Amino acid sequence: MNLETVIGLEIHIQLKTKSKMFCSCSNQGENQPANTTVCPICLGHPGTLPFANQEAVNMGIKLALALNCEINKKSVWARKNYFYPDLPKGYQISQFESPLASNGHLTIFAADKEKRIGLERLHLEEDAAKNFHTPEAVLVDYNRAGTPLAEIVTRPDFKTPAEAKVFLQNLRLIARYLKVSDADMEKGHLRCDANISLRPIGEEKLYPKTEIKNLNSFRSVERSLEYEIKRQTELWNLGTPPKITTTRGWDEKKLQTVEQRTKEESADYRYFPEPDLLPLVFTEADIAAIHALLPELPRAKVLRFIKEYQVNPADGHVLVEDEQVADYFEAVMTETRAWLEANGDVLGTSEEVWELNKKKMTKLVTGWLTSELFKLMNEAKIGVKDLKISPENFAEFVVLLYQRKMNSSSGQVILYKMFLTGGDPSAIMEEEDLALLDDGEQLAKVVAKVLAENQNQVMDYRQGKTPLLKFFIGLAMKEMKGKADPEALAELFRQHLDD
Ligand code: ZN
Ligand code: MN
């Protein structure tokens, strides 16, 4: 049977406000001793009244706007009733019929293709406390009770587990750019439930779904969905596809999903409008004011990098993965551009010089940044903000390569020194005596010597074994103690061998 996969996600993002959603307790409770960032409001004492945190509301709107949602002019708080020890009031304040925002979308870049994922809604709510299961008892830490969450519900637009993973990674990145959340899955700042069902290809209707709960890493999202595809495919092939909606948990050790319970329908929560809070009301001007505060978002940045610097799309996505890396890249490009415009080897206006050379320069910058420099940073476990190499020095380093004043093997030595000391690349090149010898006469002498000493290989080359060029270059490089430009050598050898 030909089946297709239908996946939708429900995501909770913890907002990093100063205080909780409906009281003035600190929202830093996860770093504090248990049950110390609490008050009668978030402990649900009778007679207390909640008040909505304006900072959380603004963050919710920022996130909704970044996800291309429509902000609802009026949204209503609602009580979601259920009984559980981590919910002291016996209900959670959430939003139901009128959420903060609806009808958004996010375009992701998965498997080399762009794909638009629809978003049904984004609403605000408070988090529950945290339960700790010990052999003797269940302990509850109320520090998390009442902390603000944005819940995002996507449309069932994902066709593969990989798309779901990429979407979550994009969402994390957007939350970080907006500074509304660190969105760390491991720390529970970004939590995801995934809904999945299969259906025969060509059918439009949705079959009963399985909801996978408590996925706490991108990898487990992908793996658990892959597992479910296999499990449900077998059920379909046996003629017994799932008949009811079920909830399953992901067992990270056994790498399988485990049935938990049949899911409550929303009727079981007996939602009703929260009588203790006024609806949230926004004017166009309120929304426009927040819209004006949005930074350039990752996707817009990638598209601009492609347009402005001719970055290739894959590199562009790597660069924007960390906003500080993206800023560093741009600072380096600005410096190399200034250099090119001042020293361009082409006649023309500075604009023309830049247009003619930028692609080559971008390739050098992204290549050395994302491979060599990232490798050094990873090994030392540091980020760009702790990097000793200033964008000016990195730009100068790239310019030396561009001018062929050093080759890539001396480049590696120099970059490593710069990484350790923050030193200036020209100075290091002098100190270490790594500058290339661009003395044409000397190069010609070495080339002649190598050819004279390897007559047999010269004959083989002339009979068609052209890969021997690398062998000749290697020998000449050795003669020059590594201080030659391999491309210049290749050119000289070709001149001798090809005529
Ligand atoms: Zn409180
Ligand atoms: Mn929720």
Coordinates of C-alpha atoms and ligand atoms in Angstrom, one line a residue:
M1 CA 0.0 0.0 0.0
N2 CA 1.3 3.5 -0.9
L3 CA 1.1 5.6 2.3
E4 CA 2.1 9.1 3.0
T5 CA 3.0 10.6 6.4
V6 CA 1.2 13.6 8.0
I7 CA 2.9 15.3 10.8
G8 CA 2.0 18.3 12.9
L9 CA 3.7 19.8 15.9
E10 CA 2.6 21.4 19.2
I11 CA 5.4 23.4 20.7
H12 CA 5.8 25.2 24.0
I13 CA 8.5 27.9 24.3
Q14 CA 9.4 29.3 27.7
L15 CA 9.6 33.1 27.5
K16 CA 12.6 34.7 29.3
T17 CA 10.8 37.5 31.0
K18 CA 12.0 39.0 34.3
S19 CA 8.9 37.9 36.2
K20 CA 6.2 35.2 35.9
M21 CA 3.1 35.3 33.7
F22 CA 0.6 36.5 36.3
C23 CA 2.6 37.6 39.3
S24 CA 5.8 39.4 40.1
C25 CA 7.8 36.4 41.2
S26 CA 11.2 36.0 39.5
N27 CA 11.3 33.9 36.3
Q28 CA 14.8 32.7 37.2
G29 CA 13.4 29.9 39.3
E30 CA 15.2 27.1 37.5
N31 CA 18.5 28.3 38.9
Q32 CA 17.1 28.8 42.5
P33 CA 16.5 26.4 45.3
A34 CA 13.2 24.6 45.0
N35 CA 10.1 26.5 46.1
T36 CA 11.8 29.9 46.6
T37 CA 10.5 31.9 43.7
V38 CA 6.8 31.5 44.7
C39 CA 4.0 33.7 46.0
P40 CA 0.3 33.2 46.9
I41 CA -0.7 34.0 43.3
C42 CA 1.5 31.3 41.6
L43 CA 0.8 28.9 44.4
G44 CA -2.9 29.3 43.7
H45 CA -4.0 30.5 47.1
P46 CA -7.8 31.3 47.3
G47 CA -8.6 34.9 47.0
T48 CA -5.5 35.9 45.0
L49 CA -5.9 37.7 41.7
P50 CA -3.6 37.2 38.7
F51 CA -2.4 40.1 36.4
A52 CA -1.0 39.7 33.0
N53 CA 2.7 40.4 32.5
Q54 CA 3.1 43.0 29.7
E55 CA 6.6 41.9 28.9
A56 CA 5.4 38.3 28.2
V57 CA 2.6 39.7 26.0
N58 CA 5.0 41.8 24.0
M59 CA 7.3 38.8 23.6
G60 CA 4.4 36.7 22.4
I61 CA 3.5 39.3 19.8
K62 CA 7.1 39.6 18.6
L63 CA 7.3 35.8 18.1
A64 CA 3.9 35.8 16.4
L65 CA 4.9 38.6 14.0
A66 CA 8.2 36.8 13.2
L67 CA 6.1 33.7 12.4
N68 CA 3.9 35.8 10.0
C69 CA 0.8 35.4 12.2
E70 CA -2.2 37.7 12.3
I71 CA -2.4 39.3 15.8
N72 CA -6.0 39.1 17.0
K73 CA -7.3 42.5 18.1
K74 CA -8.9 40.9 21.1
S75 CA -7.8 37.7 22.7
V76 CA -9.3 36.1 25.8
W77 CA -7.7 34.2 28.7
A78 CA -9.3 30.9 29.4
R79 CA -9.2 28.3 32.2
K80 CA -8.2 24.9 31.3
N81 CA -9.4 22.7 34.1
Y82 CA -7.6 19.5 35.1
F83 CA -6.4 18.1 38.4
Y84 CA -2.7 17.3 38.9
P85 CA -0.3 17.9 41.8
D86 CA 1.8 20.3 39.7
L87 CA -1.1 22.6 39.1
P88 CA -2.1 24.2 42.4
K89 CA -5.1 26.1 41.2
G90 CA -6.7 23.0 39.6
Y91 CA -6.7 24.8 36.3
Q92 CA -4.1 26.4 34.0
I93 CA -4.7 29.9 32.7
S94 CA -4.3 29.6 28.9
Q95 CA -6.1 30.9 25.8
F96 CA -8.6 28.8 23.9
E97 CA -11.2 30.3 21.6
S98 CA -9.5 33.6 20.9
P99 CA -5.7 33.1 21.0
L100 CA -3.2 35.9 20.8
A101 CA -2.4 35.1 17.1
S102 CA -3.5 32.9 14.3
N103 CA -2.8 31.9 10.7
G104 CA 1.0 32.2 10.5
H105 CA 3.6 30.4 8.4
L106 CA 7.3 29.7 8.4
T107 CA 9.4 28.9 5.4
I108 CA 12.1 26.3 6.1
F109 CA 15.0 25.0 4.1
A110 CA 15.1 21.2 4.3
A111 CA 16.7 18.8 2.0
D112 CA 17.9 21.6 -0.3
K113 CA 14.3 22.8 -0.8
E114 CA 12.2 25.6 0.5
K115 CA 9.0 24.5 2.2
R116 CA 6.3 26.6 3.8
I117 CA 4.8 25.3 7.0
G118 CA 1.4 26.7 8.1
L119 CA 0.8 27.7 11.7
E120 CA -2.7 27.5 13.1
R121 CA -2.2 29.5 16.3
L122 CA 0.1 31.0 18.9
H123 CA -1.3 31.5 22.4
L124 CA 0.1 32.5 25.8
E125 CA -0.3 30.5 28.9
E126 CA 1.4 29.7 32.3
D127 CA 3.5 26.7 32.9
A128 CA 2.8 24.1 35.6
A129 CA 5.2 23.2 38.4
K130 CA 7.8 20.4 38.2
N131 CA 7.3 17.0 39.7
F132 CA 10.2 14.9 41.0
H133 CA 9.5 11.2 41.4
T134 CA 11.5 9.6 44.2
P135 CA 11.1 6.0 45.6
E136 CA 9.3 7.4 48.7
A137 CA 7.2 10.3 47.3
V138 CA 6.5 12.7 44.5
L139 CA 8.1 16.1 45.3
V140 CA 6.9 19.3 43.7
D141 CA 9.0 22.4 42.9
Y142 CA 6.7 25.3 42.3
N143 CA 9.4 27.6 41.0
R144 CA 8.2 26.8 37.5
A145 CA 4.5 27.3 38.3
G146 CA 3.2 30.3 36.5
T147 CA 6.2 30.9 34.2
P148 CA 5.2 32.3 30.8
L149 CA 4.9 30.0 27.8
A150 CA 4.0 30.6 24.1
E151 CA 2.3 27.6 22.6
I152 CA 2.5 27.2 18.9
V153 CA 0.4 24.7 16.9
T154 CA 1.4 24.0 13.4
R155 CA -0.8 22.7 10.6
P156 CA -0.2 19.1 9.6
D157 CA 2.1 20.2 6.8
F158 CA 5.2 18.1 7.5
K159 CA 5.8 15.1 5.2
T160 CA 9.0 13.9 6.8
P161 CA 10.6 13.7 10.3
A162 CA 13.6 15.7 8.9
E163 CA 11.3 18.6 8.0
A164 CA 9.9 18.6 11.6
K165 CA 13.4 18.7 13.0
V166 CA 14.5 21.6 10.7
F167 CA 11.4 23.5 11.6
L168 CA 12.1 23.2 15.3
Q169 CA 15.7 24.3 14.7
N170 CA 14.5 27.3 12.8
L171 CA 12.1 28.2 15.6
R172 CA 14.8 28.0 18.1
L173 CA 16.9 30.3 16.0
I174 CA 14.1 32.8 15.6
A175 CA 13.4 32.8 19.4
R176 CA 17.1 33.5 20.0
Y177 CA 17.3 36.3 17.4
L178 CA 14.2 37.9 19.0
K179 CA 15.7 37.3 22.5
V180 CA 12.4 36.0 23.7
S181 CA 13.8 32.6 24.8
D182 CA 17.0 30.6 24.8
A183 CA 14.8 27.8 23.4
D184 CA 17.1 25.1 24.7
M185 CA 15.4 21.7 24.2
E186 CA 17.6 20.0 26.7
K187 CA 16.7 22.5 29.4
G188 CA 13.0 22.3 28.6
H189 CA 12.8 25.9 27.2
L190 CA 11.5 24.4 24.0
R191 CA 9.2 21.4 24.4
C192 CA 7.6 19.6 21.6
D193 CA 4.8 17.1 21.1
A194 CA 4.5 15.6 17.6
N195 CA 1.3 14.3 16.0
I196 CA 1.6 11.8 13.3
S197 CA -0.7 9.7 11.2
L198 CA -0.5 7.9 7.8
R199 CA -2.9 7.8 5.0
P200 CA -3.1 6.3 1.5
I201 CA -1.6 8.6 -1.0
G202 CA -4.2 10.7 -2.8
E203 CA -6.6 10.8 0.2
E204 CA -7.3 14.2 1.8
K205 CA -8.8 13.1 5.1
L206 CA -6.9 12.8 8.3
Y207 CA -6.8 9.5 10.1
P208 CA -6.6 9.2 13.9
K209 CA -3.3 10.5 15.0
T210 CA -0.7 9.4 17.5
E211 CA 0.7 12.1 19.8
I212 CA 4.2 11.6 20.9
K213 CA 4.9 13.4 24.1
N214 CA 7.9 15.0 25.8
L215 CA 10.5 15.0 23.1
N216 CA 13.5 16.8 24.6
S217 CA 16.0 16.9 21.8
F218 CA 15.9 17.5 18.0
R219 CA 17.3 14.0 17.5
S220 CA 14.5 12.4 19.5
V221 CA 11.9 14.3 17.5
E222 CA 13.3 12.8 14.3
R223 CA 13.9 9.3 15.7
S224 CA 10.5 8.9 17.4
L225 CA 8.7 10.0 14.2
E226 CA 10.7 7.6 12.1
Y227 CA 9.8 4.8 14.6
E228 CA 6.1 5.7 14.4
I229 CA 6.2 5.7 10.6
K230 CA 7.5 2.1 10.7
R231 CA 5.0 1.0 13.4
Q232 CA 2.0 2.6 11.7
T233 CA 3.0 1.3 8.3
E234 CA 3.0 -2.2 9.7
L235 CA -0.5 -1.7 11.2
W236 CA -1.8 -0.4 7.8
N237 CA -0.2 -3.4 6.0
L238 CA -1.9 -5.7 8.4
G239 CA -5.2 -4.1 7.7
T240 CA -5.5 -2.7 11.2
P241 CA -4.7 1.1 11.0
P242 CA -5.0 3.1 14.3
K243 CA -8.7 3.6 15.0
I244 CA -8.5 6.1 17.8
T245 CA -6.2 9.0 18.8
T246 CA -3.6 7.8 21.2
T247 CA -0.7 9.2 23.2
R248 CA 2.7 7.6 23.3
G249 CA 5.9 8.5 25.1
W250 CA 9.4 8.2 23.6
D251 CA 11.8 5.8 25.3
E252 CA 15.2 7.2 24.6
K253 CA 17.0 4.0 25.8
K254 CA 14.9 1.4 23.9
L255 CA 14.4 3.8 21.0
Q256 CA 10.7 3.1 20.7
T257 CA 7.4 4.8 21.5
V258 CA 5.3 3.4 24.3
E259 CA 1.6 3.7 24.6
Q260 CA 0.5 6.1 27.5
R261 CA -3.2 6.8 27.6
T262 CA -6.0 7.8 25.4
K263 CA -5.9 11.5 25.1
E264 CA -8.5 13.9 26.7
E265 CA -10.7 15.7 24.2
S266 CA -10.8 19.4 24.7
A267 CA -14.3 19.0 26.2
D268 CA -12.7 17.2 29.1
Y269 CA -10.8 20.4 30.1
R270 CA -14.1 22.3 30.5
Y271 CA -12.5 25.5 29.1
F272 CA -14.2 28.7 30.0
P273 CA -13.2 32.4 29.9
E274 CA -11.0 33.4 32.8
P275 CA -13.2 35.8 34.9
D276 CA -10.2 37.3 36.8
L277 CA -8.4 38.7 33.8
L278 CA -9.5 41.3 31.2
P279 CA -9.1 40.3 27.5
L280 CA -6.0 41.5 25.7
V281 CA -6.9 44.3 23.3
F282 CA -4.5 45.7 20.7
T283 CA -4.8 48.6 18.2
E284 CA -3.0 48.6 14.8
A285 CA -0.6 51.1 16.3
D286 CA 0.3 48.9 19.2
I287 CA 1.1 46.1 16.8
A288 CA 3.0 48.3 14.4
A289 CA 5.1 49.6 17.3
I290 CA 6.2 46.1 18.2
H291 CA 6.7 45.2 14.6
A292 CA 9.2 48.1 14.3
L293 CA 11.3 46.5 17.1
L294 CA 11.9 43.2 15.2
P295 CA 15.5 42.5 14.2
E296 CA 16.4 41.1 10.8
L297 CA 15.4 37.5 11.0
P298 CA 17.5 34.5 10.0
R299 CA 15.8 33.9 6.7
A300 CA 15.9 37.5 5.6
K301 CA 19.6 37.5 6.5
V302 CA 20.4 34.5 4.4
L303 CA 18.6 36.0 1.4
R304 CA 20.5 39.2 1.9
F305 CA 23.8 37.5 2.2
I306 CA 23.1 35.6 -1.0
K307 CA 22.2 38.8 -2.8
E308 CA 24.8 41.1 -1.3
Y309 CA 27.8 38.9 -1.1
Q310 CA 26.9 36.0 -3.4
V311 CA 27.2 33.6 -0.5
N312 CA 26.1 30.1 -1.5
P313 CA 22.8 29.1 0.2
A314 CA 24.4 26.3 2.3
D315 CA 27.1 28.6 3.6
G316 CA 24.5 31.3 4.2
H317 CA 22.5 29.0 6.5
V318 CA 25.6 28.0 8.4
L319 CA 26.5 31.7 8.9
V320 CA 23.1 32.8 10.3
E321 CA 22.9 29.8 12.6
D322 CA 24.5 32.1 15.2
E323 CA 23.7 35.8 15.1
Q324 CA 27.2 36.7 16.4
V325 CA 28.8 34.7 13.6
A326 CA 26.7 36.4 11.0
D327 CA 27.7 39.8 12.4
Y328 CA 31.4 38.7 12.4
F329 CA 31.1 37.6 8.8
E330 CA 29.6 41.0 7.8
A331 CA 32.3 42.9 9.6
V332 CA 35.0 40.9 7.8
M333 CA 33.3 41.4 4.5
T334 CA 33.1 45.2 5.1
E335 CA 36.9 45.2 5.7
T336 CA 37.8 43.1 2.7
R337 CA 35.5 45.3 0.6
A338 CA 37.3 48.5 1.8
W339 CA 40.6 46.9 1.0
L340 CA 39.5 45.8 -2.5
E341 CA 38.1 49.2 -3.3
A342 CA 41.4 50.8 -2.2
N343 CA 43.7 48.3 -3.8
G344 CA 41.6 46.7 -6.5
D345 CA 43.7 45.3 -9.4
V346 CA 41.1 46.2 -11.9
L347 CA 40.6 49.6 -13.4
G348 CA 37.1 51.0 -12.7
T349 CA 35.1 52.5 -10.0
S350 CA 35.3 51.0 -6.5
E351 CA 31.8 49.7 -7.0
E352 CA 32.9 47.8 -10.2
V353 CA 36.0 46.4 -8.4
W354 CA 33.8 45.1 -5.6
E355 CA 31.3 43.6 -8.0
L356 CA 34.0 41.8 -10.0
N357 CA 35.9 40.4 -7.0
K358 CA 33.4 39.9 -4.2
K359 CA 32.4 36.3 -5.1
K360 CA 36.0 35.2 -4.9
M361 CA 36.5 37.1 -1.6
T362 CA 33.3 35.7 -0.1
K363 CA 34.4 32.2 -1.0
L364 CA 37.7 32.7 0.8
V365 CA 36.0 34.3 3.9
T366 CA 33.3 31.7 4.2
G367 CA 35.7 28.8 3.5
W368 CA 38.3 29.8 6.1
L369 CA 35.6 30.9 8.6
T370 CA 33.3 27.9 8.5
S371 CA 36.0 25.2 8.2
E372 CA 39.3 26.3 9.8
L373 CA 38.2 28.9 12.3
F374 CA 35.1 27.0 13.4
K375 CA 37.3 23.9 13.9
L376 CA 39.6 25.9 16.2
M377 CA 36.7 27.4 18.1
N378 CA 35.1 24.0 18.5
E379 CA 38.2 22.4 19.8
A380 CA 38.7 25.3 22.3
K381 CA 34.9 25.3 23.1
I382 CA 34.6 29.0 22.6
G383 CA 32.1 31.2 20.7
V384 CA 32.7 34.1 18.4
K385 CA 32.4 36.6 21.3
D386 CA 35.5 35.0 23.0
L387 CA 37.5 35.0 19.8
K388 CA 40.8 36.9 19.9
I389 CA 40.9 37.4 16.2
S390 CA 39.3 40.8 15.4
P391 CA 37.3 41.0 12.1
E392 CA 40.0 43.5 10.9
N393 CA 42.8 40.9 11.4
F394 CA 40.7 38.1 9.9
A395 CA 40.0 40.3 6.9
E396 CA 43.7 41.1 6.5
F397 CA 44.5 37.4 6.7
V398 CA 42.0 36.6 3.9
V399 CA 43.5 39.5 1.8
L400 CA 47.0 37.9 2.2
L401 CA 45.6 34.7 0.8
Y402 CA 43.7 36.5 -1.9
Q403 CA 47.0 38.2 -2.9
R404 CA 48.7 34.9 -2.8
K405 CA 51.2 36.2 -0.3
M406 CA 50.7 33.0 1.6
N407 CA 49.5 29.5 0.6
S408 CA 46.9 27.5 2.5
S409 CA 49.3 25.4 4.5
S410 CA 51.1 28.5 5.9
G411 CA 47.7 30.0 6.2
Q412 CA 46.8 27.3 8.7
V413 CA 49.9 27.9 10.8
I414 CA 49.3 31.7 10.8
L415 CA 45.6 31.4 11.6
Y416 CA 46.4 29.1 14.5
K417 CA 48.9 31.7 15.9
M418 CA 46.3 34.4 15.4
F419 CA 43.8 32.3 17.2
L420 CA 46.1 31.9 20.2
T421 CA 47.5 35.4 20.4
G422 CA 45.1 37.7 18.5
G423 CA 48.1 38.9 16.6
D424 CA 48.3 40.6 13.3
P425 CA 48.7 38.2 10.3
S426 CA 51.3 40.2 8.4
A427 CA 53.5 40.4 11.6
I428 CA 53.1 36.7 12.2
M429 CA 53.9 35.9 8.6
E430 CA 57.1 37.9 9.0
E431 CA 58.1 36.4 12.4
E432 CA 57.5 32.9 11.3
D433 CA 59.1 33.5 7.9
L434 CA 56.1 32.1 6.1
A435 CA 55.8 34.6 3.3
L436 CA 55.8 33.1 -0.1
L437 CA 58.8 33.7 -2.3
D438 CA 57.4 35.3 -5.4
D439 CA 60.8 35.5 -6.9
G440 CA 60.1 34.3 -10.5
E441 CA 63.7 33.5 -11.2
Q442 CA 64.0 31.2 -8.2
L443 CA 60.8 29.4 -9.0
A444 CA 61.9 28.8 -12.6
K445 CA 65.2 27.4 -11.4
V446 CA 63.4 24.9 -9.1
V447 CA 61.0 23.9 -11.8
A448 CA 63.9 23.2 -14.2
K449 CA 65.7 21.2 -11.5
V450 CA 62.7 19.0 -10.7
L451 CA 62.1 18.3 -14.4
A452 CA 65.7 17.5 -15.1
E453 CA 65.8 15.0 -12.2
N454 CA 62.6 13.2 -13.2
Q455 CA 62.9 12.5 -16.9
N456 CA 60.9 9.3 -16.8
Q457 CA 57.9 11.0 -15.1
V458 CA 58.2 13.8 -17.7
M459 CA 57.9 11.3 -20.5
D460 CA 54.9 9.6 -18.8
Y461 CA 53.3 13.0 -18.3
R462 CA 53.7 13.8 -22.0
Q463 CA 52.2 10.5 -22.9
G464 CA 49.0 11.4 -21.0
K465 CA 49.6 10.7 -17.3
T466 CA 48.8 14.4 -16.5
P467 CA 47.9 13.7 -12.8
L468 CA 51.7 13.6 -12.4
L469 CA 51.5 17.4 -12.2
K470 CA 50.8 17.0 -8.5
F471 CA 53.9 15.0 -8.1
F472 CA 56.1 17.7 -9.7
I473 CA 54.5 20.4 -7.6
G474 CA 55.1 18.4 -4.4
L475 CA 58.8 18.0 -5.2
A476 CA 59.2 21.7 -6.0
M477 CA 57.3 22.6 -2.8
K478 CA 59.8 20.6 -0.9
E479 CA 62.7 22.3 -2.5
M480 CA 61.1 25.7 -1.6
K481 CA 60.4 24.5 2.0
G482 CA 56.7 25.1 1.5
K483 CA 57.1 28.8 0.7
A484 CA 55.7 28.7 -2.8
D485 CA 52.3 29.4 -4.3
P486 CA 51.2 26.0 -5.7
E487 CA 49.2 27.6 -8.4
A488 CA 52.2 29.6 -9.6
L489 CA 54.2 26.4 -9.7
A490 CA 51.4 24.5 -11.6
E491 CA 51.4 27.2 -14.2
L492 CA 55.2 27.1 -14.7
F493 CA 55.2 23.3 -14.9
R494 CA 52.4 23.3 -17.5
Q495 CA 54.3 25.8 -19.6
H496 CA 57.3 23.5 -19.7
L497 CA 55.4 20.2 -20.1
D498 CA 52.7 21.2 -22.4
D499 CA 54.7 22.7 -25.2
Ligands
ZN1 ZN 4.3 34.2 42.2
MN2 MN -0.2 24.1 26.4

